[in-house]
Amino acid sequence: MAKLIAAMNMTLDGFCDHTAMIADDEIHDHYTDLLRSGDTVIYGRITFQLMEYWRSVVENPTGNKSMDDFAVAIDGISKIVFSRTLKDVDWKTARLATRDLKEEVLELRQQTGKDILVGSPSLIVVLTQLGLIEEYQLGVQPTVVGGGLQLFKNITDRIDLKLLKTKTFGCGAVFLYYEPSKTTSA
């Protein structure tokens, strides 16, 4: 059965702001490898529309191997978009979700052998609340922005995580790999 992995970059103070993050070759290579390990990535509308940028890089490569490889990987992976406002999507590897998030994820887990990735803060929160995330891969960037979209906004119950490993990048970013703990302490 496929594993559901929440993958997200955030600042040191816990905010998700892609414009404040370092996106060097090493980070791009990391996410390219992650995409290649998956079958499907799940997005909300806002993140999906941000990711559509990479379609233009596939059509007109930058000449930067890391960015161009990432663009090919994101273009090729199956994408499911959860949106209340979009009526259709025209990215050939994307589709709008037809069921609620929990149903869609449970069905995907039965169908695929490769990982399912979640790349939108709002969906990470809902799937965390549903207890469906099996691994968190959090890229903590060496930046403090002081405000913005919090990754774990609206989480009100304590969730204990077990650190699996860390990975440090030359730019100072640290990726933390966690799984939910089997036991919760009060």
mmCIF file of C-alpha atoms in Angstrom:
data_model
loop_
_atom_site.group_PDB
_atom_site.id
_atom_site.type_symbol
_atom_site.label_atom_id
_atom_site.label_comp_id
_atom_site.label_asym_id
_atom_site.label_seq_id
_atom_site.Cartn_x
_atom_site.Cartn_y
_atom_site.Cartn_z
ATOM 1 C CA MET A 1 0.000 0.000 0.000
ATOM 2 C CA ALA A 2 1.222 3.506 -0.826
ATOM 3 C CA LYS A 3 2.514 5.820 1.887
ATOM 4 C CA LEU A 4 1.031 9.320 2.254
ATOM 5 C CA ILE A 5 3.856 11.857 2.611
ATOM 6 C CA ALA A 6 3.393 15.531 3.476
ATOM 7 C CA ALA A 7 6.259 17.492 1.928
ATOM 8 C CA MET A 8 6.619 21.199 2.561
ATOM 9 C CA ASN A 9 9.192 23.949 2.836
ATOM 10 C CA MET A 10 8.808 26.412 5.657
ATOM 11 C CA THR A 11 10.749 29.209 7.238
ATOM 12 C CA LEU A 12 12.469 28.813 10.585
ATOM 13 C CA ASP A 13 9.488 30.554 12.205
ATOM 14 C CA GLY A 14 7.018 28.095 10.658
ATOM 15 C CA PHE A 15 5.590 29.971 7.689
ATOM 16 C CA CYS A 16 5.071 28.769 4.120
ATOM 17 C CA ASP A 17 6.198 31.475 1.714
ATOM 18 C CA HIS A 18 7.882 30.175 -1.408
ATOM 19 C CA THR A 19 9.160 33.671 -2.258
ATOM 20 C CA ALA A 20 11.193 33.750 0.988
ATOM 21 C CA MET A 21 12.856 30.378 0.468
ATOM 22 C CA ILE A 22 16.116 29.258 -1.043
ATOM 23 C CA ALA A 23 15.554 27.233 -4.194
ATOM 24 C CA ASP A 24 19.074 26.266 -5.207
ATOM 25 C CA ASP A 25 20.136 23.268 -7.292
ATOM 26 C CA GLU A 26 20.449 20.992 -4.276
ATOM 27 C CA ILE A 27 16.872 21.760 -3.137
ATOM 28 C CA HIS A 28 15.525 21.290 -6.658
ATOM 29 C CA ASP A 29 17.353 17.953 -6.943
ATOM 30 C CA HIS A 30 15.897 16.849 -3.607
ATOM 31 C CA TYR A 31 12.337 17.554 -4.722
ATOM 32 C CA THR A 32 12.946 16.001 -8.135
ATOM 33 C CA ASP A 33 13.939 12.760 -6.399
ATOM 34 C CA LEU A 34 10.886 12.979 -4.154
ATOM 35 C CA LEU A 35 8.556 13.445 -7.136
ATOM 36 C CA ARG A 36 10.144 10.488 -8.895
ATOM 37 C CA SER A 37 9.459 8.324 -5.831
ATOM 38 C CA GLY A 38 5.758 9.139 -5.998
ATOM 39 C CA ASP A 39 2.810 8.253 -8.136
ATOM 40 C CA THR A 40 0.565 11.189 -7.364
ATOM 41 C CA VAL A 41 0.765 14.602 -5.773
ATOM 42 C CA ILE A 42 -2.264 16.210 -4.157
ATOM 43 C CA TYR A 43 -2.698 19.971 -4.293
ATOM 44 C CA GLY A 44 -5.171 22.622 -3.302
ATOM 45 C CA ARG A 45 -6.018 25.245 -5.905
ATOM 46 C CA ILE A 46 -3.535 27.900 -4.809
ATOM 47 C CA THR A 47 -0.499 25.619 -4.728
ATOM 48 C CA PHE A 48 -1.569 23.924 -7.961
ATOM 49 C CA GLN A 49 -1.758 27.259 -9.735
ATOM 50 C CA LEU A 50 1.688 28.195 -8.397
ATOM 51 C CA MET A 51 3.093 24.889 -9.682
ATOM 52 C CA GLU A 52 1.695 25.491 -13.171
ATOM 53 C CA TYR A 53 4.684 27.784 -13.669
ATOM 54 C CA TRP A 54 6.796 24.664 -14.286
ATOM 55 C CA ARG A 55 4.869 23.851 -17.451
ATOM 56 C CA SER A 56 6.535 26.853 -19.091
ATOM 57 C CA VAL A 57 9.960 25.549 -18.045
ATOM 58 C CA VAL A 58 9.226 22.205 -19.718
ATOM 59 C CA GLU A 59 8.300 24.074 -22.919
ATOM 60 C CA ASN A 60 11.253 26.493 -22.658
ATOM 61 C CA PRO A 61 14.041 24.954 -20.541
ATOM 62 C CA THR A 62 16.132 27.363 -18.505
ATOM 63 C CA GLY A 63 19.456 25.647 -19.158
ATOM 64 C CA ASN A 64 19.785 24.979 -15.415
ATOM 65 C CA LYS A 65 19.776 21.172 -15.180
ATOM 66 C CA SER A 66 18.315 21.041 -11.672
ATOM 67 C CA MET A 67 15.412 23.352 -12.489
ATOM 68 C CA ASP A 68 14.761 21.701 -15.839
ATOM 69 C CA ASP A 69 14.794 18.208 -14.290
ATOM 70 C CA PHE A 70 12.382 19.361 -11.593
ATOM 71 C CA ALA A 71 10.077 20.795 -14.254
ATOM 72 C CA VAL A 72 10.028 17.476 -16.124
ATOM 73 C CA ALA A 73 9.355 15.554 -12.892
ATOM 74 C CA ILE A 74 6.477 17.821 -11.803
ATOM 75 C CA ASP A 75 5.046 17.769 -15.300
ATOM 76 C CA GLY A 76 5.078 13.979 -15.437
ATOM 77 C CA ILE A 77 3.585 13.070 -12.068
ATOM 78 C CA SER A 78 -0.160 12.628 -11.723
ATOM 79 C CA LYS A 79 -1.799 15.531 -9.897
ATOM 80 C CA ILE A 80 -5.160 15.693 -8.120
ATOM 81 C CA VAL A 81 -6.477 19.166 -7.379
ATOM 82 C CA PHE A 82 -8.975 19.967 -4.639
ATOM 83 C CA SER A 83 -10.818 23.184 -5.414
ATOM 84 C CA ARG A 84 -14.219 24.699 -4.850
ATOM 85 C CA THR A 85 -13.705 27.304 -7.584
ATOM 86 C CA LEU A 86 -11.893 25.616 -10.474
ATOM 87 C CA LYS A 87 -14.218 24.034 -13.023
ATOM 88 C CA ASP A 88 -11.475 22.296 -14.996
ATOM 89 C CA VAL A 89 -7.700 21.987 -15.327
ATOM 90 C CA ASP A 90 -5.804 21.794 -18.596
ATOM 91 C CA TRP A 91 -2.530 20.258 -17.406
ATOM 92 C CA LYS A 92 -2.565 16.833 -19.069
ATOM 93 C CA THR A 93 -1.382 15.043 -15.896
ATOM 94 C CA ALA A 94 -3.836 16.810 -13.581
ATOM 95 C CA ARG A 95 -7.462 16.282 -12.711
ATOM 96 C CA LEU A 96 -9.942 17.799 -10.328
ATOM 97 C CA ALA A 97 -10.893 15.644 -7.365
ATOM 98 C CA THR A 98 -14.321 14.077 -7.674
ATOM 99 C CA ARG A 99 -14.674 12.889 -4.070
ATOM 100 C CA ASP A 100 -13.890 14.364 -0.698
ATOM 101 C CA LEU A 101 -10.264 14.363 0.429
ATOM 102 C CA LYS A 102 -10.482 11.349 2.728
ATOM 103 C CA GLU A 103 -12.245 9.158 0.147
ATOM 104 C CA GLU A 104 -9.828 10.182 -2.597
ATOM 105 C CA VAL A 105 -6.761 9.437 -0.458
ATOM 106 C CA LEU A 106 -8.053 6.088 0.792
ATOM 107 C CA GLU A 107 -8.821 5.024 -2.785
ATOM 108 C CA LEU A 108 -5.380 6.159 -4.006
ATOM 109 C CA ARG A 109 -3.636 4.213 -1.259
ATOM 110 C CA GLN A 110 -5.294 1.030 -2.503
ATOM 111 C CA GLN A 111 -4.449 1.642 -6.173
ATOM 112 C CA THR A 112 -0.819 2.656 -6.178
ATOM 113 C CA GLY A 113 2.423 1.119 -5.008
ATOM 114 C CA LYS A 114 4.396 4.359 -5.064
ATOM 115 C CA ASP A 115 4.102 7.173 -2.551
ATOM 116 C CA ILE A 116 1.351 9.770 -2.586
ATOM 117 C CA LEU A 117 2.627 13.270 -1.924
ATOM 118 C CA VAL A 118 0.719 16.159 -0.384
ATOM 119 C CA GLY A 119 2.087 19.578 -1.244
ATOM 120 C CA SER A 120 -0.436 22.145 0.018
ATOM 121 C CA PRO A 121 -0.481 23.532 3.563
ATOM 122 C CA SER A 122 -4.273 23.421 3.885
ATOM 123 C CA LEU A 123 -4.457 19.795 2.745
ATOM 124 C CA ILE A 124 -1.598 18.817 5.058
ATOM 125 C CA VAL A 125 -3.621 20.237 7.967
ATOM 126 C CA VAL A 126 -6.822 18.387 7.030
ATOM 127 C CA LEU A 127 -5.011 15.103 6.391
ATOM 128 C CA THR A 128 -3.146 15.499 9.691
ATOM 129 C CA GLN A 129 -6.448 15.998 11.490
ATOM 130 C CA LEU A 130 -7.787 12.852 9.773
ATOM 131 C CA GLY A 131 -4.724 10.907 10.924
ATOM 132 C CA LEU A 132 -3.800 9.903 7.361
ATOM 133 C CA ILE A 133 -0.287 11.392 7.024
ATOM 134 C CA GLU A 134 2.307 8.655 7.440
ATOM 135 C CA GLU A 135 5.416 10.765 6.990
ATOM 136 C CA TYR A 136 6.249 14.446 7.160
ATOM 137 C CA GLN A 137 9.193 15.796 5.182
ATOM 138 C CA LEU A 138 9.655 19.357 6.367
ATOM 139 C CA GLY A 139 12.300 21.532 4.775
ATOM 140 C CA VAL A 140 13.193 24.214 7.314
ATOM 141 C CA GLN A 141 14.816 27.155 5.592
ATOM 142 C CA PRO A 142 17.298 29.446 7.403
ATOM 143 C CA THR A 143 14.963 32.417 7.060
ATOM 144 C CA VAL A 144 12.681 34.247 9.495
ATOM 145 C CA VAL A 145 9.826 36.147 7.839
ATOM 146 C CA GLY A 146 7.733 37.128 10.866
ATOM 147 C CA GLY A 147 4.347 36.339 9.365
ATOM 148 C CA GLY A 148 2.356 34.658 6.662
ATOM 149 C CA LEU A 149 0.662 31.312 6.179
ATOM 150 C CA GLN A 150 1.490 28.979 9.069
ATOM 151 C CA LEU A 151 2.039 25.380 8.081
ATOM 152 C CA PHE A 152 0.103 23.884 10.979
ATOM 153 C CA LYS A 153 -2.557 26.572 11.276
ATOM 154 C CA ASN A 154 -5.787 25.270 12.828
ATOM 155 C CA ILE A 155 -4.187 22.221 14.430
ATOM 156 C CA THR A 156 -5.655 22.284 17.931
ATOM 157 C CA ASP A 157 -4.832 18.810 19.246
ATOM 158 C CA ARG A 158 -1.364 17.724 20.223
ATOM 159 C CA ILE A 159 0.388 15.485 17.716
ATOM 160 C CA ASP A 160 3.607 13.766 18.735
ATOM 161 C CA LEU A 161 6.056 12.899 15.992
ATOM 162 C CA LYS A 162 9.047 10.584 15.880
ATOM 163 C CA LEU A 163 12.155 11.885 14.128
ATOM 164 C CA LEU A 164 13.285 9.414 11.457
ATOM 165 C CA LYS A 165 16.255 11.296 10.025
ATOM 166 C CA THR A 166 17.595 14.682 9.037
ATOM 167 C CA LYS A 167 19.277 15.933 5.912
ATOM 168 C CA THR A 168 21.312 19.146 5.850
ATOM 169 C CA PHE A 169 21.840 21.183 2.690
ATOM 170 C CA GLY A 170 24.700 23.489 1.776
ATOM 171 C CA CYS A 171 22.388 26.524 1.791
ATOM 172 C CA GLY A 172 21.626 25.940 5.479
ATOM 173 C CA ALA A 173 18.209 24.315 5.001
ATOM 174 C CA VAL A 174 17.536 21.240 7.121
ATOM 175 C CA PHE A 175 15.028 18.608 6.085
ATOM 176 C CA LEU A 176 13.344 16.827 8.951
ATOM 177 C CA TYR A 177 11.688 13.467 8.359
ATOM 178 C CA TYR A 178 9.018 12.506 10.890
ATOM 179 C CA GLU A 179 6.325 9.906 11.349
ATOM 180 C CA PRO A 180 3.413 10.169 13.757
ATOM 181 C CA SER A 181 4.225 8.546 17.093
ATOM 182 C CA LYS A 182 2.336 5.399 17.957
ATOM 183 C CA THR A 183 1.835 6.678 21.480
ATOM 184 C CA THR A 184 0.693 10.102 22.578
ATOM 185 C CA SER A 185 1.666 11.539 25.918
ATOM 186 C CA ALA A 186 -0.639 13.879 27.776
#
